[in-house]
PDB file of C-alpha atoms in Angstrom:
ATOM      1  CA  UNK Z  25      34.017  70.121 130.393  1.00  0.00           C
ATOM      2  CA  UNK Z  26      32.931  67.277 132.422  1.00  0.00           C
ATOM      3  CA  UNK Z  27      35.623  67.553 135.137  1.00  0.00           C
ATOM      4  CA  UNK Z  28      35.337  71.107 135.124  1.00  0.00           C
ATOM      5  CA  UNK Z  29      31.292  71.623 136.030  1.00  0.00           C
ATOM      6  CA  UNK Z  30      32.153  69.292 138.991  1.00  0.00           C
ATOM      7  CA  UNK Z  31      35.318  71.320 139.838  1.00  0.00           C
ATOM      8  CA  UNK Z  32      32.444  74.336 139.963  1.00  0.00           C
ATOM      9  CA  UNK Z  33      30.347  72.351 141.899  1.00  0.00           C
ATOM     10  CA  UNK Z  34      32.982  71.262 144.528  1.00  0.00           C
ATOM     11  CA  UNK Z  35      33.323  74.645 145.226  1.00  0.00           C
ATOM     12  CA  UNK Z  36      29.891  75.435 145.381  1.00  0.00           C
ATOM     13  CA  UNK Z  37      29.590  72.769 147.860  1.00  0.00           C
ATOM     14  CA  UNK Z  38      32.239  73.876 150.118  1.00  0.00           C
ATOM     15  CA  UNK Z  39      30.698  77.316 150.664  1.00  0.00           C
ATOM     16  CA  UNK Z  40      27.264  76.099 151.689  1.00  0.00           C
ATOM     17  CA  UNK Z  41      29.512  74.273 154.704  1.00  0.00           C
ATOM     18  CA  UNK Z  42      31.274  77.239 155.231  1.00  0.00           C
ATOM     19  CA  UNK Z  43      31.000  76.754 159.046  1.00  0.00           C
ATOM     20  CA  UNK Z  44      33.303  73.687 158.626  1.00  0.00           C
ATOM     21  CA  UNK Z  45      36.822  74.666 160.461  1.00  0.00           C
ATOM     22  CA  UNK Z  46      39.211  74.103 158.115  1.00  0.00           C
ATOM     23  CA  UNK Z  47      43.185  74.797 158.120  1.00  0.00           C
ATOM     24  CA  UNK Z  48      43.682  76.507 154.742  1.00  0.00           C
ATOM     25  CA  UNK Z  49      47.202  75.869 155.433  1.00  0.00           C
ATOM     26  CA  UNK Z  50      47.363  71.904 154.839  1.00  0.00           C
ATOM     27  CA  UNK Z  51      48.354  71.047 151.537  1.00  0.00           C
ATOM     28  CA  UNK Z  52      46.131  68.946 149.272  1.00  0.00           C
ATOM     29  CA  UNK Z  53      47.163  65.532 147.926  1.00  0.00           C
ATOM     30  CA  UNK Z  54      46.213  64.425 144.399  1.00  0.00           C
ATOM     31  CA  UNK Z  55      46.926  60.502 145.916  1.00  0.00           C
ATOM     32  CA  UNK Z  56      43.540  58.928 146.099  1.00  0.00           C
ATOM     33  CA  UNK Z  57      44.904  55.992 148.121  1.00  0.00           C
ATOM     34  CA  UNK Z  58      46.362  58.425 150.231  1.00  0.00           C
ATOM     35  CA  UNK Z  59      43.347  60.477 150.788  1.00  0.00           C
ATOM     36  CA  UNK Z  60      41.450  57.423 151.866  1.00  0.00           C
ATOM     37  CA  UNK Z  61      43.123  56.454 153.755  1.00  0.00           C
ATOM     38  CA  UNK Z  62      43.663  59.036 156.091  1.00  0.00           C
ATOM     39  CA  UNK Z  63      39.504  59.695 156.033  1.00  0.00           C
ATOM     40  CA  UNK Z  64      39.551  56.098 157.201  1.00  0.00           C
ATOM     41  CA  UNK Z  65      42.110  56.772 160.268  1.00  0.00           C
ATOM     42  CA  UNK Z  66      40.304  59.731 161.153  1.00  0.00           C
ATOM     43  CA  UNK Z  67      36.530  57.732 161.524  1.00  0.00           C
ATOM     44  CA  UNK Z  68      35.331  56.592 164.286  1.00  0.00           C
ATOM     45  CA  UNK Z  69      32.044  54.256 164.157  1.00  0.00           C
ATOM     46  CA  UNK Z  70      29.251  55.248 166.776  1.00  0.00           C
ATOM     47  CA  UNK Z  71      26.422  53.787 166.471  1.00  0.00           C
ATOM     48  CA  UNK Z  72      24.849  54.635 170.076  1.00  0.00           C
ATOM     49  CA  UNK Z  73      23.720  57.718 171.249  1.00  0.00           C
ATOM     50  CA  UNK Z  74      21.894  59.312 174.177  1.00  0.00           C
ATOM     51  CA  UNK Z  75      22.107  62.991 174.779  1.00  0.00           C
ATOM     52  CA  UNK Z  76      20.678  66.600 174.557  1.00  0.00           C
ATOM     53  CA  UNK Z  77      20.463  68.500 171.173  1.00  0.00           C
ATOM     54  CA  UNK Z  78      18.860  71.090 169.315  1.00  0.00           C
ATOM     55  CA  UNK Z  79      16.461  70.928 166.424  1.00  0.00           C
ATOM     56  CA  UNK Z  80      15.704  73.647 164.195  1.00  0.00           C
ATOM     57  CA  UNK Z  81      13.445  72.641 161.579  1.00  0.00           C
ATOM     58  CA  UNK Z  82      12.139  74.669 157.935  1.00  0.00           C
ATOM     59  CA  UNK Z  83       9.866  73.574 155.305  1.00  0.00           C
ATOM     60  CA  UNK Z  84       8.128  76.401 152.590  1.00  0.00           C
ATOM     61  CA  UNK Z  85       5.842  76.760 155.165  1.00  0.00           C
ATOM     62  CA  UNK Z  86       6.827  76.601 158.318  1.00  0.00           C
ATOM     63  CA  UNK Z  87       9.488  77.246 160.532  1.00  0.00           C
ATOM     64  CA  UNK Z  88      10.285  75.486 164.155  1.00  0.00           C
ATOM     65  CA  UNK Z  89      13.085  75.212 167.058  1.00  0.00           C
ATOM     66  CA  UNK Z  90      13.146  73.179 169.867  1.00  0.00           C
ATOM     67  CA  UNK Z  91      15.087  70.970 172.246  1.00  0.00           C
ATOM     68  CA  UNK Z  92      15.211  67.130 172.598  1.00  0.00           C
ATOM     69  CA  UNK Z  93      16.795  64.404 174.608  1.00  0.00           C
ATOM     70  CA  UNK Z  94      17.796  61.443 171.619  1.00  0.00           C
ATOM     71  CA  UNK Z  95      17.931  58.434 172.791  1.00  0.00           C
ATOM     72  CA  UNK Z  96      19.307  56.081 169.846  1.00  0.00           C
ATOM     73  CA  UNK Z  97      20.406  52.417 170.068  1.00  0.00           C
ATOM     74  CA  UNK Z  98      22.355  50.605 167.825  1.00  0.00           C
ATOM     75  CA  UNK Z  99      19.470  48.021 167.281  1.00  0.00           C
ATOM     76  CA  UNK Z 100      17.128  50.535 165.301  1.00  0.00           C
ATOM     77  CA  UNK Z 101      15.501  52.332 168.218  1.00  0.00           C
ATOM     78  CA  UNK Z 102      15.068  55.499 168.947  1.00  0.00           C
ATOM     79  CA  UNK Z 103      13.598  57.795 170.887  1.00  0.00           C
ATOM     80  CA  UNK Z 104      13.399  61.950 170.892  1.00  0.00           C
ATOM     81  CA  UNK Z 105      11.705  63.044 173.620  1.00  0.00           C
ATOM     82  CA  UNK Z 106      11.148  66.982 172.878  1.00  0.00           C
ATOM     83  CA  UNK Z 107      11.148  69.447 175.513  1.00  0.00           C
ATOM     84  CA  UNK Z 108       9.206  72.066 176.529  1.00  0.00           C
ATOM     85  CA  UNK Z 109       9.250  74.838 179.304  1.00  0.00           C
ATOM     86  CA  UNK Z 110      11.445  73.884 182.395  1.00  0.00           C
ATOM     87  CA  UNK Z 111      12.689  71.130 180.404  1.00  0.00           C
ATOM     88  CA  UNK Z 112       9.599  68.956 180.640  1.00  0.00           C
ATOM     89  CA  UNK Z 113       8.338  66.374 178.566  1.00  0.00           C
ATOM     90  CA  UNK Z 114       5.980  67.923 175.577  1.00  0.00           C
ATOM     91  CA  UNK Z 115       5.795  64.662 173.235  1.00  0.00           C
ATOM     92  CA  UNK Z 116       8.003  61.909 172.671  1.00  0.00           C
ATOM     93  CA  UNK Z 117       8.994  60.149 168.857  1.00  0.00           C
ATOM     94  CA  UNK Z 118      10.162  56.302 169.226  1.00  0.00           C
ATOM     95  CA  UNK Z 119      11.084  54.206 166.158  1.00  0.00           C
ATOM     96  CA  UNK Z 120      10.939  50.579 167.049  1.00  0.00           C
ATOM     97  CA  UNK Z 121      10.823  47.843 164.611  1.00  0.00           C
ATOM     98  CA  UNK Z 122      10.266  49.989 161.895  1.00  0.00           C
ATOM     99  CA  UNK Z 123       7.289  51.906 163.459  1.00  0.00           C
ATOM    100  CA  UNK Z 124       6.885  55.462 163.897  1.00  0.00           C
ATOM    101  CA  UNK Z 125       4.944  56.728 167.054  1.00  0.00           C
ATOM    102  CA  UNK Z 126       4.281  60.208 168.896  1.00  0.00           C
ATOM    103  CA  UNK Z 127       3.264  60.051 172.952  1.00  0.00           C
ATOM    104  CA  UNK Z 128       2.522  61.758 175.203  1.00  0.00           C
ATOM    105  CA  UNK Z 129       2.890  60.415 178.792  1.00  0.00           C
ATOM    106  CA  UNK Z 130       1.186  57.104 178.178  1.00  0.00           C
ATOM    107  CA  UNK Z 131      -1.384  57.937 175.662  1.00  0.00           C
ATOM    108  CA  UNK Z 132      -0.655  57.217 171.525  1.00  0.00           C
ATOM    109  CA  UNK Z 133      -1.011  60.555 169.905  1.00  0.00           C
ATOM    110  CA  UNK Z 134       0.492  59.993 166.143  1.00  0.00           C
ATOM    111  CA  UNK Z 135      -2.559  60.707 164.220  1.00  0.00           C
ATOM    112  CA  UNK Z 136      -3.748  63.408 166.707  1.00  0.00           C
ATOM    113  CA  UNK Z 137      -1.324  65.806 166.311  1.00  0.00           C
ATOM    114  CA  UNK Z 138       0.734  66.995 163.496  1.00  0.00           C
ATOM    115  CA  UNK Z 139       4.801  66.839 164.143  1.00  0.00           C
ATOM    116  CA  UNK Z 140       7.327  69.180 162.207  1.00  0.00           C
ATOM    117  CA  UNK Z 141       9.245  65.597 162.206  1.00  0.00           C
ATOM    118  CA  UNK Z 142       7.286  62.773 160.718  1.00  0.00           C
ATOM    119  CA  UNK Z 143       8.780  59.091 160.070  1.00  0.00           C
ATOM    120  CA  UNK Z 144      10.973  59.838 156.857  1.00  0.00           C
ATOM    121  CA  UNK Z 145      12.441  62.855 158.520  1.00  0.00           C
ATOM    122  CA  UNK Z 146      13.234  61.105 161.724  1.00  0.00           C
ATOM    123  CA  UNK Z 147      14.489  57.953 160.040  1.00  0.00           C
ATOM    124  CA  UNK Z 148      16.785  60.547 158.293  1.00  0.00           C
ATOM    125  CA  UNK Z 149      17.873  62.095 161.615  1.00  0.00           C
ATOM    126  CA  UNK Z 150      18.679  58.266 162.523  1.00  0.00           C
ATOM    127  CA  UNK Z 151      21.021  57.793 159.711  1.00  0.00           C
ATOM    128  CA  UNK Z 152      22.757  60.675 160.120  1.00  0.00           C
ATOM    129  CA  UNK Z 153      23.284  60.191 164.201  1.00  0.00           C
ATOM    130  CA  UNK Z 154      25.181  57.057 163.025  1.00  0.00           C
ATOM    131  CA  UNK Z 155      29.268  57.359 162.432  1.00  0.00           C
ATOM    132  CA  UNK Z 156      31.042  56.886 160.365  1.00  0.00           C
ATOM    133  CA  UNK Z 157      28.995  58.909 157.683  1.00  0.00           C
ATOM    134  CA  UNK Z 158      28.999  57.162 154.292  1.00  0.00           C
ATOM    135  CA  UNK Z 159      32.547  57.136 153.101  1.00  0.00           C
ATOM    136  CA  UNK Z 160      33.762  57.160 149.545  1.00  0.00           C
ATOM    137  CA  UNK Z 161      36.277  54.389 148.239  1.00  0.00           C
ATOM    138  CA  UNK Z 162      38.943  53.323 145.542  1.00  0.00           C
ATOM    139  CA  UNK Z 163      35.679  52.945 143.252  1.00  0.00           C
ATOM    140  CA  UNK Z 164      34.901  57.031 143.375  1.00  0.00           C
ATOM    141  CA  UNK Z 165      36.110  59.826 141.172  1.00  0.00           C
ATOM    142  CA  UNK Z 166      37.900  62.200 143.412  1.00  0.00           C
ATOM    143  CA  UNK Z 167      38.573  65.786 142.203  1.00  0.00           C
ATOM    144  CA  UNK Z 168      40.818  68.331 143.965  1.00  0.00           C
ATOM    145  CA  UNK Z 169      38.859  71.188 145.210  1.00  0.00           C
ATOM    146  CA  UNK Z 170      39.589  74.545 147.383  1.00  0.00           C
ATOM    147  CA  UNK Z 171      40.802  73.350 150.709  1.00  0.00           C
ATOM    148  CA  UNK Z 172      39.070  69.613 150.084  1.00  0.00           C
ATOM    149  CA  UNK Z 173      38.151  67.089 148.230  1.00  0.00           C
ATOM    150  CA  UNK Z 174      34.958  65.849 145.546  1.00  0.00           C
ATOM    151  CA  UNK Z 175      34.610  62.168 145.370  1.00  0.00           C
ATOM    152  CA  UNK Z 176      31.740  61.420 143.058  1.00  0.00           C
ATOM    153  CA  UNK Z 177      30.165  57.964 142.177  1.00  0.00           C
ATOM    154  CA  UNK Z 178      26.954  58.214 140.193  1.00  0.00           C
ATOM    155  CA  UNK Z 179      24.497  60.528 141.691  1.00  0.00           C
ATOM    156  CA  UNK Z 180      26.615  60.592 145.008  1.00  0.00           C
ATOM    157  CA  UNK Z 181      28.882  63.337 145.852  1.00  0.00           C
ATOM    158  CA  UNK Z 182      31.160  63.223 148.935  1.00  0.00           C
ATOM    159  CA  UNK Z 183      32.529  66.328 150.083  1.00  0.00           C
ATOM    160  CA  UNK Z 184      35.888  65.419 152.451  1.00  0.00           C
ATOM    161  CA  UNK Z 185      37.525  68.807 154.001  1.00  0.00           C
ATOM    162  CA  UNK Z 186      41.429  69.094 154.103  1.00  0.00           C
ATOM    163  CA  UNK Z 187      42.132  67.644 157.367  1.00  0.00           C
ATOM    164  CA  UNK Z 188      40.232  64.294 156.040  1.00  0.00           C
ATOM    165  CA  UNK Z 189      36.320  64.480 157.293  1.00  0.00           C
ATOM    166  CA  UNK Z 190      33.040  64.127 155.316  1.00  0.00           C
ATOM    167  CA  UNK Z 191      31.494  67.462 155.542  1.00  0.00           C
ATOM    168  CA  UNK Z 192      29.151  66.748 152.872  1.00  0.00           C
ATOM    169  CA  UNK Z 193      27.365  63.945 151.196  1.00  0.00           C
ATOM    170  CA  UNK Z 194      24.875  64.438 148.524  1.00  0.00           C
ATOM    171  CA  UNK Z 195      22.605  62.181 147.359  1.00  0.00           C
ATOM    172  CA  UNK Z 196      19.812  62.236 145.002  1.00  0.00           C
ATOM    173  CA  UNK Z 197      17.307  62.377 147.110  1.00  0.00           C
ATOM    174  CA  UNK Z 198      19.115  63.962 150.283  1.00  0.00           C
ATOM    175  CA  UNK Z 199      21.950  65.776 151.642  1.00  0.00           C
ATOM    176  CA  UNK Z 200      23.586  65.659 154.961  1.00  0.00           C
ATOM    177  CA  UNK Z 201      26.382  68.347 156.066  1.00  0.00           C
ATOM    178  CA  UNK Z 202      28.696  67.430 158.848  1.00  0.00           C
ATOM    179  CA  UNK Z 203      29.921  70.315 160.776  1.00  0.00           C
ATOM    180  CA  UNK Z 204      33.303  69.451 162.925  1.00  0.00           C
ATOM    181  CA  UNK Z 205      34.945  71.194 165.419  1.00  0.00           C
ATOM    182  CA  UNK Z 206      38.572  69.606 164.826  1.00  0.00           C
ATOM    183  CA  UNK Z 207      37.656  65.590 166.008  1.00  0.00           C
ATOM    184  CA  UNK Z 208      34.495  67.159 167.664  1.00  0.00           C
ATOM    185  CA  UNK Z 209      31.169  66.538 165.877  1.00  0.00           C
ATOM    186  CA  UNK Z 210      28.966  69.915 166.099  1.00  0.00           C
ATOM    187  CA  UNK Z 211      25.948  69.673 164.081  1.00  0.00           C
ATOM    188  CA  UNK Z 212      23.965  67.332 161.215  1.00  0.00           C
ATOM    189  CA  UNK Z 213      22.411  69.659 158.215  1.00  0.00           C
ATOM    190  CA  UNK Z 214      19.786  67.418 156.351  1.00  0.00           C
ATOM    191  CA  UNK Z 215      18.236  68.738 153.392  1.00  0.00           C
ATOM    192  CA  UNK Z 216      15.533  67.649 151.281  1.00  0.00           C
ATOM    193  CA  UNK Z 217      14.336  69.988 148.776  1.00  0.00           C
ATOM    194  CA  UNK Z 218      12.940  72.855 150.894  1.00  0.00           C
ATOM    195  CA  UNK Z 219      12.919  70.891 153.622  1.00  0.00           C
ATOM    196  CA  UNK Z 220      15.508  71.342 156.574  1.00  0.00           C
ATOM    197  CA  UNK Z 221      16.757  69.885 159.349  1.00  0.00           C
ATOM    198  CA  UNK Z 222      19.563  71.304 161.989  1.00  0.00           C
ATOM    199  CA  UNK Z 223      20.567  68.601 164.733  1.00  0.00           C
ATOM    200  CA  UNK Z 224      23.253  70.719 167.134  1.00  0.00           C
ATOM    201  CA  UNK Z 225      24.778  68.313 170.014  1.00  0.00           C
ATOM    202  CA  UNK Z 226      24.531  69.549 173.378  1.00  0.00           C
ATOM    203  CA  UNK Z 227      25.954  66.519 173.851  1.00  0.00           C
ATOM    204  CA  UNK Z 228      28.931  65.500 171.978  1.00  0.00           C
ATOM    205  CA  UNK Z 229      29.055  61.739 170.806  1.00  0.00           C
ATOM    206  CA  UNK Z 230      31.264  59.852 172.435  1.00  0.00           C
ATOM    207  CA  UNK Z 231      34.284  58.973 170.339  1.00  0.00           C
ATOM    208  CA  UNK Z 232      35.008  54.921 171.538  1.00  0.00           C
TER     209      UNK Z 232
END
């Protein structure tokens, strides 16, 4: 019964990613070693990012879209500068050591003005700008599902497609879709109860 609720579940998964471009013509392997193995060929680790992207952001009550310039280090920092009209500077969000601040120009706004994007959600947009996204290993249940694979650990769920990427991993307290375009990297979902977060590149990272 066990295997068989998850079996439902991977396939619930796969249709809220239903953007993901997947070959329905590759054939599934039921080799776990396999499987990982190719996910792990297929990763590439970026950790740096600076670049253009959108942001559309929904809560239960309200609803936002906008345009940033993310300027992410492999340190911790961060910066999203979001733009306005003619592409000027409205505000800007930096994480460094840990701290969350809003500017604008010169002048320390964060408790002035309320942001769509507070710390947690821009810590979360942090995590998932880094590559590779958290990856499943020999220690996982994996589960064949339509076109893709469930590994499941605990209250983790990995989602990989058939051509071997993480489209999908759910955790208990968040979950973060990966939209591909073949090797390309699209978007970042992130969802927190009714809380969501679309990051669309612009800019595409920059495979090493």
């Amino acid at each position: 019964m066990y295997r068989k609720l998850l079996l439902v579940l991977a396939v619930a998964l796969l249709c809220a990613c239903s953007k993901v471009d997947i070959d329905p013509s590759l054939p599934l392997n039921s080799d776990k070693d396999f499987v990982l193995a190719q996910l792990s060929e297929n990763a590439y680790e970026v950790c740096r990012y600076n670049g253009r992207v959108n942001v559309r952001y929904s809560d239960y009550a309200q609803s936002t879209a906008f345009r940033a310039i993310v300027d992410k280090q492999c340190d911790g920092f961060m910066k999203v500068a979001v733009l306005g009209p003619f592409n000027m500077v409205a505000a800007e969000i930096v994480i460094e050591n840990g701290l969350y601040n809003v500017y604008k120009g010169k002048q320390n706004i964060t408790d002035e003005l309320p942001m769509a994007l507070g710390p947690y959600e821009v810590e979360l947009i942090q995590e998932a700008l880094t590559l590779p996204p958290p990856m499943p290993d020999r220690t996982y249940d994996m589960l064949l599902a339509s076109n893709g694979y469930l590994f499941s650990k605990g209250g983790t769920k990995i989602m990989v497609s058939s051509d071997f990427r993480v489209i999908l991993v759910d955790e208990p307290s968040h979950a973060v879709g990966y939209v591909w375009n073949k090797a390309e990297l699209d978007s970042v979902v992130l969802t927190q109860g009714l809380t969501s977060i679309t990051v669309s590149f612009t800019d595409k990272p920059v495979i090493p």
